[in-house]
Each structure stands twice: as C-alpha cells, then as structure tokens.
Amino acid sequence: MNVSLRWLASLLGTDLDPIETRDRLLMLGAGVEGMEPLHHDLAGVVIGQVLEVRRHPNADRLSLCEVNAGAEIKHVVCGATNVVAGKKYPFAPVGTTLPGGVTLERRKIRGEVSEGMLCSERELGLGEDGDGILELETAAAPGTRLLDALPLADTRFVLEITPNRPDLLSHEGVARDLGAVLQQPVKLPPIPGAPAGVPRAARAASAGETAGVRVVIEDAVGCPRYTAAVIRGVKVRPSPAWLQDRLRAIGARPINNVVDATNYLLFENGQPLHAFDLAKLRGPAIVVRRAGRGETIVTLDGQSRQLTPETTVIADAERATAIAGVMGGAESEVAVETTDILLECAYFDPARTRLTRRTLGLSTEASYRFERGVDHDATPLRLLRAAELIVAVAGGRVDGVPVDVHPAPIPPTTIFVRDARIAHVLGVEIPRVDVERVLTALGCVVGPKDDRLAVQVPAWRPDLTREIDVIEEIARVVGYDRFPDDLRLFRPGTVPDAPSERLADRLRRVLVGLGLHEAITSSLGPRLDEREPMVLNPLSQEEAYLRADLLPGLVRRVEYNWRQMQRNVRLFEIGHVFHKKECSLPDEEIRVAAVVTGARRPPHWSEPEPPDYDLFDVKALLEAAARVVRPGAALAGEGSELVMRDAAGVVVGRGLEPTADRPAWAARVFGFELSVEMGEAPRLRAAPLPRSPAVERDVALVLPETMAAADVEATLRAGAGRLLERTWPFDEYRGAPLASGARSVAWRLVFREEGRTLREAEVDEALARALKEVEQRHGVRRREA
Amino acid sequence: MSSASADPVAALAALRAEAEARIRSAVGREALQQLKTEYLGRKAGRVTAVLKTLPSLDPEARRVVGQAANDAKAAIERLLEEADAARVALEGGTAGRDLTMPARYAWRGAIHPVTLVIDEICAIFAELGFSRYVGPEAETERNNFTALNFPPEHPALDMHDTFYLGEGKLLRTHTSPLQIRVMETYQPPIRVTMPGMCYRRDAFDASHAPVFSQVEALAVDEGITFVDLKASLSYFARRFFGRETRVRFRPSFFPFTEPSADMEVECRICHGSGCPACKNTGWMEILGSGMVDPNVFVNVGIDPEKYTGWAFGMGPHRMALLRYGIPDIRMLYDADVRLHDQFVDAV
C-alpha cells in the first residue's frame, strides 16, 4: 500500500522525518518496499507575482511580463492566455531544472529576452492541466520557495503489509502504530467545509429505512452490518485541490468529487465505501442477499459476471446491483448527471469475500480489505464521516436519518494475559506499566482482573484473539532490539541425524573426489512415462510432472553444456524421485545419478590425448557409489547395461549409455543411477597385515566371447582353494593367433598362507587344480605360449 | 599386393615412422621395454624379421635393404635410449626439467554452491546441538498448512502459491511441514535443522525458481524464550557472515510462529550505506523466524503451557547468490561446468 508521509503527519499532528519514519515502520513490522520523494525537484521554483503584462511586439500569442521574483524584477516572455497582472504564479528562474529534466536558460524569444518561466500544473508535474499557467491563491510573499508556500513536498512509502494486519491498510492504522512508539495520539483532521448536524445512523435489527429507502439484510452471515445514508442534490465535478493532492500523493488518479471522497476515506481509515446513483435503484430499496442461481450482473469494469448462491450481493427491489465487498454494478454507477446518491458503509464477512473474489477472479482495493477484516465497530462513524466529506466536496445534504442495520452486534474480544506468561515467552520481565502503556496506545482497554490483565481489543485488530497475540504486540512495540541475545545452556535433543543425510554427505565426497561436479536440477519436467505424478496446476506442460528418475535431467544438463561448447562434462545429483501411487502421497525415494562424457582425465603436455570415458569408468563410479549406499549389492552385465541388484535380487541401480542429442564433436555420454538405501553401512574392521611372503602366478585362458570372465574367475578361485589370497584379470587380448570369436584373458593369482612360506610345488599343485576345474567346467584351456 | 611387401625399403621407412611416434607417446619403463621387444626383439622383432630375410635376397637388394634395416634399427635404438633418459629424468629427479610447466592433475569435482551453504548452516547449528532431519517433498495439505495454523480460506495462503497434486496433496511450499513430522515423531527436547527442496508456483526468473531449497530449524524445550531465538540466530549470523556483522530483528508474520521476526544483517554489498540490493535500507533480510505458535503445539499433541520453542526458515539458494556473487538464480540449476569448475577448492 502507498502511504504519504505528509498524510501520516497530519493524523499525528506532528512533523515526521522520512528516514526516521521509514526505520520506525520497519521495526514495527511494516515492510517498506519503496521510499519515493515527491516534488522535491521543485526546489528552484518560487512564487512570482506578475506586475505588468504587455503585448509582445513581434508575436500575437506571446506577452511580456514583469515578474516580481522577490530579490529582483524579472523580464519574462509568456505564452499563456490566462496571465493577469497582480496575480501570483509559480516562477522558474533561469538555471532551474524542471521535473521533465529541462534546465531553463536565458534566451531571446522573437527578439525579447526571457529570464525565466511562469509554469503550468503539468510543467511542474503537479497534474494534467497544461493549458494555462497555474494561478496560486497564496499569501506567501513573492520569492518564497513554492515548496515552502504550498504543501507539496512529500515522501511516498510503498508498504508491504502482512495479511494479519488489515488495520495497516490505511493511513490511520499506520499512524496509530507509529503513535504507539512516538507516544502521540492519532486524530482525524477536520474536513474543510463539513456540514454541521448530520445525524448518527439509527440502528435497526435486520431491516430499516432511511430517507424513504428500505434497507434489508437477508444474508447476515455474508453481511453482518450495513449502514447507509441518502445524500440529495450533489453536483458531480472535479474535487478540490487538497483532495486531489492527497490522492496523487499516494499514486491514485482523481476522478470526480464523489469517487475521490470514497477513495480518500478508503486510504484514510481503511473502510471501503460505495455510492449508488439513487435514481437507478428500483424500489428504492437495498436488499443484501445471496445471489440467485444463474443471476448475472455487469460490474463497473463493464464485464458481465455470472453469480452463484455462494456470493453475497447488494440488490435493489428487483436485481443485483453490486457484488458485496468486491465491486459495484455499472447500472447504478455514479455519473456526471447524478444528483442523489445512496452511500454504503458496510462490514462484509472476510471468508465470504475471499470466496467471492476467488470464484470471480476479481480482486479490488475493497475485497483486499474485507478479506482481511475491516473494523465492524466503527461502521456508523465512518458512514458519518463519509457523508460529511461528500457534502463538503460535492454539495447537497443528508436526507433523513442514516440507517445502521446490524442484526447481531459482535461483542468485543477480551483477552486475559498473565504477567508470568509474558516473561515465559519473551524471556524478559516487562513492567506492568509498560505493558499497559503499549496496549493502551494500540487502542486496547486494559484493567487488572485477579492476577491477570484483562485486555479488551479494538475491532480494527481482528488478529488479536489470544494471549500470545497480545504478548507479540508487547514485544513489537517495546522493540525487538531491546531484547538481549546472550546464548544460554541447552539440553541435547532426542532426534538423531537422518541416516540419508549422512549417506548423501559421504556419497557427495566420494563422487567429488572422483572428479564429478554436483548438480541440482529441477524436479519438475515433461512427461516421460507412466510413473510420474502430475501437477494439477503446472506453470507449463514442460514442468507438469514430477521426475521419476534423475538421469534424464542430468542428460539435459550435458546437452546444455554441449551448447556452451564444453566437451568434458562430469555431473552427479543426489535428489528425490517420485512415483505415482493411487490414493496416497507419491512414493518418494532418494537417488544418486551421474553422467560422464569426454576425456577420462585432463589432457597434459607430457602425454598424448587421454582416451574418452566408457562404460567401465561408469562401472567404477557405480561401484564406488554402491559401496557407500548399497553395501552387499551385486553388479552384473545384462546386454549392454550394467545392472545392480541387492541381496534379494531387486534391481537397485543401472549403468548405461543414455540417449542424448549429441553434436558431432562431442564424446559419447555414459551414466548410472542408484537408489540410496537408508541403512547404516557395516562396521569396517581392519584385517591384520600379512607377514609371510606371497607367491604369484599368471595364467592366460582362451575364452569364447560369450563366456563371462567373472564366471571363469569364480571357478578358478574355487579350484585353487584356500591358498589363493586374491586374483584379478590384468589383460585381455584378441587377434592372431587366436581364432575369431575367442579372446585371451590373463589372471594374476596371488597365493599366501599366514605363518609360513609356501613351497613352489604346493602353489603349482593348487594352480593345476584350478586349471583342471576350469577346463572341466567351462572347456577353457591355457593359451599356448 | 600391398606396396609394403613390394618395396621393403618403403616398408622399413613406415615401420620406423610408426616406431618413432609410438616411442614418443609411450609412458613408463614397461611400455618402452615392450616397444623394444616389438621392433627389435631377437625372436619376433619386426625390424629383426626384415634382417632375417636378407640371406634370401639377391646381393644388390641385400645391400640396399640391409642398409635400410640397419639404419632403422639404429634410429629406433637411439630413440629408445633418449626416451628412457627422459623417463629417468622425469621419474628420478628434476635435473634438466622445466618445473614451470603445468602439473599433472586428475579431474577435480565440486560440491554445489547451495549444498555448501546448507552444510555450513547445519554445521553452525550443530555447534548449538542441532541434528539434521529430512522428509518428503510431496506433502499433505494438513502438514503443509492446517497443522501449521494456516486458517482455511485465509489470505495468508496467498503468500504460498502452491502446486497441487490433488486429493489434499501438494508439493510442500516450505520445509515447515517437517516441524509437524519431527514433533509428531520425537519428544522434546528437540533441536533439529531440516534442509530440503520446496516448491512455489513462481515462474523462473533471475531471482525466483519454482523449485528451491530451504533450511528450517526447530528448538523445543521447557523454558525456551524469545531471547534464545535472538541469541541462537545472532550467533549463527556472526559465524556465517563474520564476527563483526550487525544483526537486527523486525516483527513479521507467519501463521505458525508468534511472536514472529525477520532477521536482517547489514547489507553484504554496501555494508550499511544503502544500495539497490538492499533497497537503500542498508539491511538484507536473511530469514524468517519466531516462537512456535501454541496452536501448532496443540496440533501435534505437545502441551504449550509446558513447552515453548522457536523456529526459523531460510533460503540457501538466495544465500548462495549473495555469498558467491552469482547474479542469476537460474545459474544454480544450469550445471554449467564453467561455473562449477570455480568451486573445486570450496570442498
């Protein structure tokens, strides 16, 4: 909401410094999103009194003026037709920079020197009128700065008000909060030219009457209170300058005196008002009721809207003529020819207003405030002030006694606050006198009740319903900066670290150590298959589904890097994936995935170009990740993929070459994905180091291409028996003299027995056993030397 | 018929060129040894094989081919010796090497800037006895809103533009539903930090992402007060931003805390003098916090008369932008290796 500093100052009856006020508002909880000086660019403009007007000798439309600018008489060429000797106008002497950015120079116009300019409203940025120069009604002496003579200089704050504080959606509310700190009460300024003796509204239970208009509440839930006044004989025309200035200061556009008056009060005290053209109300009557099924209305914005019984409307004797708390109807809109109006000041139910606003997709200044809750106590007083203001600026008179239809008055809220509880929450004892001072300044009525404080809350604070709400008010107004911030001892908590967090941390370190960059990608994407849960209200179809796997997102990131001409990309991600599940939350699982493409190690000047990554690199990455999060899982090749299964045989991970949109210069991309198991890793026990020497043997076996080396190795191990400490393939060879379809795989076997040195013969014997097993089982022989 | 067998001299020249290339790129003693065997081995060396054919050639051819073969053998021997000397120099010492040449690295990986921030936040709170707790990103409306004291049909809901999954399910708009989960699972005293991804219906732009991280913290015990909240968060700010960092607390509003406070630190860019980044206030909002609302305690079955607590939530994505001077939040989702390469030392 936009707030004018000058307006606040007038409510507090004191001057306010812009910076100090901004900081006070911030520390009271109002977010100050912007602070804009208004009209400070008019500092060079002074009051000029025209002493003499002559015709320009060389131009029919120009005149020559002698202008008293205080210190001296200036010679000015003026193009305005409304310049009159003796009157005062804003005068910009040579050297002044006007709001448009133009700096005035001394120059000749058709042969006559001009030492400055008499200015129009538009040239000063004060309004739209650029037809003539601005005539000033001021007693200020010529030469006085315009900003000192007129109440123009101001500061506009843009406030962000939290949804719990509807009272701050008005200058009165903001001033009240400031006043609580400044110890300065808020007083509404008198309305210039207000009529005397306008009667206060007379209460009626559910139906009443004012000046011959029947006012009925049929829907007391949607509208607990409705007050109305009839004003006859208004003249719709532009508002007086003071009213227009106020509205412009907060960035609102003046329209006409009736509309401006209701807008002014909206921003003064937060009460939305509505004026109907009485001549257009059938009956004449006001009926506040639920809309009928299929009922329609054309609203002020010219749109035809379909209504439902969930919506409260203001109807005349026949049909809906306004949507309660949201927007008026076009039909009964106040227009230039309007003479009699019915002025509405009501309290509409917050929840109902919100529902209507959402159903219609129509948010207005009025609905914004009713949704959050306006003051239901002040309704008749605000009607009175509105009636006075309209008569003051638009003429006419209040006809009869205004009516206040109020079926069930809402009793004030009283909250009991314990001194001990204040200290219990805030950690500091606040003296009772301070508590009372703060609450009173906020408009509460306080008094002791037993050992507690009874706090009666004003109706403009619907957010205060509980003891804790009052405690917050005390802390807020006392000032958060007044509380100490010393650390105290604490008891340790009962919640252990989440195992998945520990695993993710270790996993991250392992994969970073292997040269991969961690990525965080969006978990929203397009539909890829049946498993993905759908978002009902996505931003686009490209982000309409929750991912079921991590790899596709990482491959998109590789493609992105290719577009940046990066050939070497190594990424991993640890994140949640989602699988659709009927009638419950989606199945959610933590996964790790990685992609690698390009050179296997950084190129170095001492070596030829390193080879590119292949599936065996991914196998290493997958195994390294699995050792952290899936101890005991087994990896096997199936087709062209690596498949990892847990002890129960369930697939928990895969390594593969995913499809990617690959430019010609890029290398192939390989990746893996593995589900992160929450279990704790088995405890690591260090084996004793061997003290006996080892005996090594190498054997090369000729295997058909279709035979898995791992199967042969298992047989070798079994055949060699307990003396074999470990074995691994260290070479693979294809080509002559081997037949095509065959390959040679060479294993190194390390034999050892703890406590003694093996004899060559025992080792040869074990090896022979192993080779015999392999031949019997797989038909595989040693390669001929 | 290939030209190689047609012209043994040309074949020798090709062999010599091939050997030279392979020797220059060979690394290590074993590789050089293997090459020596392959070309010059007495039994099966490829140059040796040519020499073995000499007796079967006529005298003129024997002279020409013999000369070429011996030249090739000598050249390969010389190259092998040079390469071996270079290897010895490289492996055995620094004599004769230019140490200003670049070092030999393995690839280096980097932890994501957002993870760095999350880990640092959690580590600082670990000093104050906080453990780490996590939970699902798809949540119930009850955990995300109702149990956190958001009244149904209340404007406070407008602060969270929500992705819905249907049937009362949604993507959590903040990590605060973890408060509900942890309090329904464990008894006080509770001290936890709760990192995780959250979702709001904001289009991607320089400062907004529909998917983003938060870190939540919750402390619940007997006798916890607003002073503890201020103390813990001030301690955090000084540890995270530096000992001299000025901190201030401003009233705020969250349905699930009361009193609520935004913590601000002196602007990291202008250090308090005012700049566009801090809207000329000299302060930057870092996190939202407050004392746990009694209604939240009631909703999870904890007695609000006995226990009090405080909580905060902050955005590591935003903090990462601030801390590392990254101008656009989208860069944190691109996985551009040129960005992440800059973080290899930040482990």
Tab-separated table of C-alpha atoms in Angstrom, chain B:
chain	number	residue	atom	x	y	z
B	1	MET	CA	49.538	-56.694	-53.352
B	2	SER	CA	50.466	-54.065	-50.839
B	3	SER	CA	53.268	-51.660	-51.561
B	4	ALA	CA	54.908	-52.580	-48.251
B	5	SER	CA	55.795	-56.081	-49.317
B	6	ALA	CA	56.544	-54.834	-52.799
B	7	ASP	CA	59.145	-52.414	-51.514
B	8	PRO	CA	60.907	-53.488	-48.303
B	9	VAL	CA	62.708	-50.156	-48.080
B	10	ALA	CA	59.466	-48.204	-48.045
B	11	ALA	CA	58.045	-50.684	-45.560
B	12	LEU	CA	61.056	-50.091	-43.316
B	13	ALA	CA	60.591	-46.338	-43.524
B	14	ALA	CA	56.947	-46.707	-42.487
B	15	LEU	CA	57.937	-49.021	-39.677
B	16	ARG	CA	60.498	-46.535	-38.488
B	17	ALA	CA	58.000	-43.660	-38.533
B	18	GLU	CA	55.427	-45.734	-36.654
B	19	ALA	CA	58.000	-46.755	-34.048
B	20	GLU	CA	59.087	-43.177	-33.579
B	21	ALA	CA	55.540	-41.992	-32.956
B	22	ARG	CA	54.835	-44.762	-30.508
B	23	ILE	CA	58.077	-44.251	-28.609
B	24	ARG	CA	57.401	-40.554	-28.206
B	25	SER	CA	53.991	-41.203	-26.695
B	26	ALA	CA	54.970	-44.197	-24.558
B	27	VAL	CA	54.849	-43.667	-20.812
B	28	GLY	CA	56.910	-45.660	-18.338
B	29	ARG	CA	59.704	-48.163	-18.447
B	30	GLU	CA	57.485	-51.148	-19.228
B	31	ALA	CA	55.948	-49.516	-22.272
B	32	LEU	CA	59.389	-48.701	-23.664
B	33	GLN	CA	60.550	-52.237	-22.971
B	34	GLN	CA	57.556	-53.631	-24.822
B	35	LEU	CA	58.244	-51.414	-27.834
B	36	LYS	CA	61.879	-52.515	-27.868
B	37	THR	CA	60.782	-56.154	-27.963
B	38	GLU	CA	58.174	-55.472	-30.612
B	39	TYR	CA	60.572	-53.814	-33.035
B	40	LEU	CA	63.998	-55.106	-32.142
B	41	GLY	CA	63.342	-58.378	-30.266
B	42	ARG	CA	65.660	-61.213	-31.279
B	43	LYS	CA	62.868	-63.730	-31.796
B	44	ALA	CA	59.904	-61.777	-33.157
B	45	GLY	CA	61.057	-58.159	-33.590
B	46	ARG	CA	59.555	-56.561	-36.661
B	47	VAL	CA	62.836	-54.958	-37.797
B	48	THR	CA	64.671	-58.162	-36.914
B	49	ALA	CA	62.261	-60.028	-39.160
B	50	VAL	CA	63.371	-57.901	-42.120
B	51	LEU	CA	67.026	-58.560	-41.293
B	52	LYS	CA	66.245	-62.289	-41.206
B	53	THR	CA	65.044	-62.142	-44.837
B	54	LEU	CA	68.368	-60.704	-46.076
B	55	PRO	CA	70.051	-64.050	-46.847
B	56	SER	CA	67.260	-64.914	-49.256
B	57	LEU	CA	67.675	-61.706	-51.310
B	58	ASP	CA	69.892	-61.145	-54.307
B	59	PRO	CA	73.117	-59.238	-53.486
B	60	GLU	CA	72.022	-55.806	-54.719
B	61	ALA	CA	68.711	-55.936	-52.867
B	62	ARG	CA	70.511	-57.376	-49.854
B	63	ARG	CA	72.804	-54.351	-49.763
B	64	VAL	CA	70.000	-51.765	-50.098
B	65	VAL	CA	67.540	-53.435	-47.759
B	66	GLY	CA	70.318	-54.343	-45.317
B	67	GLN	CA	71.450	-50.723	-45.162
B	68	ALA	CA	67.876	-49.508	-44.597
B	69	ALA	CA	67.181	-52.140	-41.973
B	70	ASN	CA	70.355	-51.359	-40.056
B	71	ASP	CA	69.609	-47.612	-40.239
B	72	ALA	CA	66.097	-48.241	-38.898
B	73	LYS	CA	67.429	-50.420	-36.116
B	74	ALA	CA	69.988	-47.776	-35.100
B	75	ALA	CA	67.408	-44.968	-35.209
B	76	ILE	CA	64.907	-46.901	-33.106
B	77	GLU	CA	67.634	-47.797	-30.606
B	78	ARG	CA	68.624	-44.153	-30.336
B	79	LEU	CA	65.011	-43.036	-29.856
B	80	LEU	CA	64.519	-45.658	-27.173
B	81	GLU	CA	67.627	-44.518	-25.354
B	82	GLU	CA	66.541	-40.883	-25.479
B	83	ALA	CA	63.077	-41.735	-24.295
B	84	ASP	CA	64.495	-43.805	-21.465
B	85	ALA	CA	66.801	-40.984	-20.430
B	86	ALA	CA	63.861	-38.616	-20.404
B	87	ARG	CA	61.874	-41.085	-18.374
B	88	VAL	CA	64.656	-41.435	-15.838
B	89	ALA	CA	64.927	-37.671	-15.566
B	90	LEU	CA	61.178	-37.315	-15.114
B	91	GLU	CA	60.750	-40.135	-12.656
B	92	GLY	CA	64.007	-39.898	-10.841
B	93	GLY	CA	64.670	-36.222	-10.401
B	94	THR	CA	64.275	-32.702	-11.564
B	95	ALA	CA	67.559	-32.226	-13.323
B	96	GLY	CA	67.009	-30.756	-16.753
B	97	ARG	CA	63.208	-30.402	-16.363
B	98	ASP	CA	61.289	-27.143	-16.690
B	99	LEU	CA	59.240	-27.020	-13.499
B	100	THR	CA	57.228	-24.086	-14.712
B	101	MET	CA	55.331	-26.476	-16.988
B	102	PRO	CA	51.813	-27.319	-15.714
B	103	ALA	CA	51.283	-30.051	-13.140
B	104	ARG	CA	49.523	-33.302	-13.940
B	105	TYR	CA	46.046	-33.378	-12.384
B	106	ALA	CA	43.194	-35.795	-12.150
B	107	TRP	CA	39.748	-34.280	-12.768
B	108	ARG	CA	38.546	-32.330	-9.765
B	109	GLY	CA	34.894	-32.237	-8.769
B	110	ALA	CA	32.947	-29.608	-6.859
B	111	ILE	CA	30.138	-29.636	-4.335
B	112	HIS	CA	27.197	-27.478	-5.448
B	113	PRO	CA	27.265	-23.926	-4.007
B	114	VAL	CA	23.813	-24.455	-2.484
B	115	THR	CA	24.990	-27.635	-0.741
B	116	LEU	CA	27.996	-25.737	0.576
B	117	VAL	CA	25.652	-23.173	2.104
B	118	ILE	CA	23.265	-25.790	3.519
B	119	ASP	CA	26.149	-27.728	5.046
B	120	GLU	CA	27.613	-24.629	6.601
B	121	ILE	CA	24.280	-23.572	8.082
B	122	CYS	CA	23.738	-27.045	9.521
B	123	ALA	CA	27.319	-27.218	10.782
B	124	ILE	CA	26.954	-23.948	12.678
B	125	PHE	CA	23.734	-25.123	14.270
B	126	ALA	CA	25.372	-28.470	15.033
B	127	GLU	CA	27.621	-26.456	17.354
B	128	LEU	CA	24.432	-25.491	19.182
B	129	GLY	CA	23.338	-29.122	19.423
B	130	PHE	CA	21.133	-29.392	16.318
B	131	SER	CA	20.906	-32.643	14.356
B	132	ARG	CA	19.721	-32.979	10.735
B	133	TYR	CA	16.242	-34.201	9.893
B	134	VAL	CA	14.597	-34.603	6.472
B	135	GLY	CA	11.299	-35.660	4.940
B	136	PRO	CA	9.251	-35.943	1.756
B	137	GLU	CA	8.736	-33.139	-0.736
B	138	ALA	CA	5.198	-34.224	-1.619
B	139	GLU	CA	3.061	-33.443	1.414
B	140	THR	CA	-0.449	-33.308	2.744
B	141	GLU	CA	-2.321	-30.015	2.993
B	142	ARG	CA	-2.635	-30.819	6.661
B	143	ASN	CA	1.144	-30.903	7.281
B	144	ASN	CA	1.897	-28.006	4.947
B	145	PHE	CA	-0.898	-25.662	6.060
B	146	THR	CA	-3.579	-26.760	8.518
B	147	ALA	CA	-1.367	-28.183	11.242
B	148	LEU	CA	0.831	-25.095	10.890
B	149	ASN	CA	-2.119	-22.908	11.882
B	150	PHE	CA	-2.969	-21.565	8.426
B	151	PRO	CA	-6.713	-20.904	8.716
B	152	PRO	CA	-8.632	-22.315	5.740
B	153	GLU	CA	-9.595	-19.644	3.185
B	154	HIS	CA	-7.206	-17.139	4.746
B	155	PRO	CA	-5.188	-14.513	2.854
B	156	ALA	CA	-2.047	-15.973	4.465
B	157	LEU	CA	-2.410	-18.780	1.928
B	158	ASP	CA	-1.753	-16.206	-0.798
B	159	MET	CA	1.832	-15.950	0.466
B	160	HIS	CA	2.329	-19.510	-0.774
B	161	ASP	CA	1.367	-20.047	-4.387
B	162	THR	CA	1.029	-23.807	-4.319
B	163	PHE	CA	1.426	-26.690	-6.784
B	164	TYR	CA	-1.374	-29.158	-6.069
B	165	LEU	CA	-1.297	-32.902	-6.659
B	166	GLY	CA	-4.997	-33.450	-5.901
B	167	GLU	CA	-6.875	-35.137	-3.050
B	168	GLY	CA	-5.382	-32.923	-0.361
B	169	LYS	CA	-1.828	-33.467	-1.575
B	170	LEU	CA	0.612	-30.851	-2.713
B	171	LEU	CA	4.269	-30.059	-3.168
B	172	ARG	CA	5.468	-28.564	0.072
B	173	THR	CA	5.758	-24.777	-0.154
B	174	HIS	CA	8.264	-24.622	2.699
B	175	THR	CA	10.218	-27.008	4.909
B	176	SER	CA	7.923	-26.192	7.838
B	177	PRO	CA	5.820	-29.391	7.494
B	178	LEU	CA	8.955	-31.086	8.797
B	179	GLN	CA	8.255	-29.302	12.089
B	180	ILE	CA	4.994	-31.224	12.250
B	181	ARG	CA	6.661	-34.511	11.290
B	182	VAL	CA	9.514	-34.197	13.779
B	183	MET	CA	7.260	-33.126	16.651
B	184	GLU	CA	4.845	-35.987	15.962
B	185	THR	CA	7.749	-38.473	15.960
B	186	TYR	CA	10.012	-37.318	18.798
B	187	GLN	CA	9.596	-35.996	22.311
B	188	PRO	CA	11.150	-32.685	23.415
B	189	PRO	CA	13.845	-31.565	23.829
B	190	ILE	CA	14.007	-31.208	20.056
B	191	ARG	CA	16.862	-29.412	18.291
B	192	VAL	CA	16.913	-30.034	14.536
B	193	THR	CA	17.877	-28.364	11.281
B	194	MET	CA	15.787	-29.536	8.343
B	195	PRO	CA	17.104	-28.891	4.836
B	196	GLY	CA	15.138	-29.737	1.699
B	197	MET	CA	13.658	-28.688	-1.609
B	198	CYS	CA	10.407	-26.701	-1.737
B	199	TYR	CA	8.027	-25.662	-4.496
B	200	ARG	CA	6.160	-22.488	-5.279
B	201	ARG	CA	4.272	-21.522	-8.377
B	202	ASP	CA	6.740	-18.798	-9.395
B	203	ALA	CA	8.000	-18.687	-12.973
B	204	PHE	CA	11.765	-18.978	-13.364
B	205	ASP	CA	13.449	-15.573	-13.490
B	206	ALA	CA	16.672	-14.040	-12.191
B	207	SER	CA	15.539	-14.186	-8.571
B	208	HIS	CA	12.749	-16.808	-8.474
B	209	ALA	CA	12.643	-20.515	-9.104
B	210	PRO	CA	9.623	-22.822	-8.817
B	211	VAL	CA	11.863	-25.385	-7.098
B	212	PHE	CA	14.227	-24.102	-4.417
B	213	SER	CA	15.879	-25.086	-1.177
B	214	GLN	CA	15.107	-24.104	2.388
B	215	VAL	CA	16.663	-24.864	5.709
B	216	GLU	CA	14.307	-24.964	8.656
B	217	ALA	CA	15.333	-25.178	12.283
B	218	LEU	CA	13.281	-26.013	15.330
B	219	ALA	CA	14.129	-25.909	19.021
B	220	VAL	CA	11.536	-27.101	21.538
B	221	ASP	CA	12.063	-27.492	25.264
B	222	GLU	CA	10.910	-26.183	28.607
B	223	GLY	CA	11.974	-22.612	29.221
B	224	ILE	CA	12.924	-21.615	25.675
B	225	THR	CA	12.240	-17.922	25.084
B	226	PHE	CA	12.455	-15.168	22.523
B	227	VAL	CA	15.860	-14.318	23.989
B	228	ASP	CA	17.099	-17.794	22.990
B	229	LEU	CA	15.791	-17.248	19.481
B	230	LYS	CA	17.643	-13.955	19.168
B	231	ALA	CA	20.783	-15.415	20.732
B	232	SER	CA	20.916	-18.508	18.520
B	233	LEU	CA	20.214	-16.646	15.305
B	234	SER	CA	22.640	-13.838	16.143
B	235	TYR	CA	25.296	-16.453	16.869
B	236	PHE	CA	24.559	-18.034	13.507
B	237	ALA	CA	24.758	-14.708	11.662
B	238	ARG	CA	28.123	-13.875	13.206
B	239	ARG	CA	29.510	-17.323	12.420
B	240	PHE	CA	28.168	-17.301	8.874
B	241	PHE	CA	28.800	-13.706	7.837
B	242	GLY	CA	31.665	-12.711	10.107
B	243	ARG	CA	32.176	-11.713	13.710
B	244	GLU	CA	31.557	-8.016	13.194
B	245	THR	CA	28.255	-8.479	11.351
B	246	ARG	CA	25.455	-6.286	12.648
B	247	VAL	CA	22.118	-8.049	13.008
B	248	ARG	CA	18.598	-6.784	13.592
B	249	PHE	CA	15.230	-8.415	14.179
B	250	ARG	CA	11.999	-6.992	12.756
B	251	PRO	CA	8.436	-8.003	13.553
B	252	SER	CA	6.925	-10.207	10.882
B	253	PHE	CA	4.066	-12.610	10.383
B	254	PHE	CA	3.898	-16.346	9.870
B	255	PRO	CA	0.805	-18.306	10.887
B	256	PHE	CA	2.926	-20.907	12.694
B	257	THR	CA	5.025	-18.591	14.870
B	258	GLU	CA	4.195	-15.858	17.337
B	259	PRO	CA	5.911	-13.543	18.005
B	260	SER	CA	7.408	-13.689	14.508
B	261	ALA	CA	10.628	-11.987	13.471
B	262	ASP	CA	12.586	-11.439	10.267
B	263	MET	CA	16.316	-11.397	10.829
B	264	GLU	CA	18.276	-8.901	8.782
B	265	VAL	CA	22.015	-8.443	8.527
B	266	GLU	CA	23.941	-5.431	7.402
B	267	CYS	CA	23.845	-5.373	3.594
B	268	ARG	CA	26.655	-7.593	2.285
B	269	ILE	CA	27.132	-5.331	-0.705
B	270	CYS	CA	27.110	-1.754	0.615
B	271	HIS	CA	27.811	-2.552	4.298
B	272	GLY	CA	25.005	-0.381	5.517
B	273	SER	CA	25.374	2.733	3.388
B	274	GLY	CA	22.425	1.836	1.142
B	275	CYS	CA	22.356	0.379	-2.360
B	276	PRO	CA	19.800	-1.064	-4.794
B	277	ALA	CA	20.342	-4.591	-3.465
B	278	CYS	CA	19.066	-3.576	-0.006
B	279	LYS	CA	16.539	-1.042	-1.344
B	280	ASN	CA	18.674	1.662	0.269
B	281	THR	CA	17.926	0.437	3.776
B	282	GLY	CA	21.435	-0.877	4.462
B	283	TRP	CA	19.923	-4.174	5.632
B	284	MET	CA	19.200	-7.503	3.998
B	285	GLU	CA	16.535	-9.936	5.079
B	286	ILE	CA	18.114	-13.323	5.700
B	287	LEU	CA	15.478	-15.450	7.360
B	288	GLY	CA	12.018	-15.592	8.904
B	289	SER	CA	11.646	-16.885	12.435
B	290	GLY	CA	9.537	-16.841	15.532
B	291	MET	CA	8.356	-18.546	18.659
B	292	VAL	CA	6.355	-21.685	17.839
B	293	ASP	CA	2.660	-20.768	17.887
B	294	PRO	CA	0.762	-22.531	20.724
B	295	ASN	CA	-1.797	-23.776	18.168
B	296	VAL	CA	0.969	-25.709	16.378
B	297	PHE	CA	1.925	-27.391	19.651
B	298	VAL	CA	-1.706	-28.309	20.240
B	299	ASN	CA	-1.953	-29.740	16.714
B	300	VAL	CA	0.965	-32.108	17.335
B	301	GLY	CA	-0.018	-33.020	20.892
B	302	ILE	CA	2.621	-31.040	22.795
B	303	ASP	CA	1.486	-29.045	25.839
B	304	PRO	CA	2.049	-25.346	25.032
B	305	GLU	CA	1.879	-24.401	28.698
B	306	LYS	CA	4.856	-26.632	29.471
B	307	TYR	CA	6.912	-26.312	26.318
B	308	THR	CA	7.963	-23.352	24.231
B	309	GLY	CA	10.121	-23.260	21.149
B	310	TRP	CA	11.477	-21.256	18.281
B	311	ALA	CA	11.858	-21.954	14.578
B	312	PHE	CA	13.303	-20.328	11.507
B	313	GLY	CA	13.383	-20.893	7.764
B	314	MET	CA	15.871	-19.521	5.274
B	315	GLY	CA	16.705	-19.914	1.601
B	316	PRO	CA	20.146	-21.364	0.773
B	317	HIS	CA	19.689	-20.665	-2.952
B	318	ARG	CA	19.396	-16.955	-2.178
B	319	MET	CA	22.241	-17.142	0.313
B	320	ALA	CA	24.449	-18.808	-2.302
B	321	LEU	CA	23.764	-15.977	-4.765
B	322	LEU	CA	24.681	-13.476	-2.099
B	323	ARG	CA	27.725	-15.282	-0.777
B	324	TYR	CA	29.327	-16.098	-4.125
B	325	GLY	CA	28.167	-13.066	-6.111
B	326	ILE	CA	26.155	-15.127	-8.592
B	327	PRO	CA	23.819	-12.721	-10.412
B	328	ASP	CA	21.031	-15.062	-11.540
B	329	ILE	CA	19.401	-17.905	-9.626
B	330	ARG	CA	18.958	-19.904	-12.854
B	331	MET	CA	22.734	-20.381	-12.942
B	332	LEU	CA	22.359	-22.611	-9.886
B	333	TYR	CA	20.215	-25.014	-11.945
B	334	ASP	CA	22.154	-24.967	-15.241
B	335	ALA	CA	25.007	-27.244	-14.066
B	336	ASP	CA	27.314	-25.244	-16.326
B	337	VAL	CA	30.728	-26.820	-15.772
B	338	ARG	CA	32.397	-23.426	-16.181
B	339	LEU	CA	30.604	-22.240	-13.030
B	340	HIS	CA	31.189	-25.397	-11.021
B	341	ASP	CA	34.861	-25.567	-12.004
B	342	GLN	CA	35.234	-22.435	-9.878
B	343	PHE	CA	34.085	-24.357	-6.803
B	344	VAL	CA	36.610	-27.215	-6.832
B	345	ASP	CA	38.525	-25.706	-3.927
B	346	ALA	CA	35.405	-24.995	-1.881
B	347	VAL	CA	35.055	-28.526	-0.519
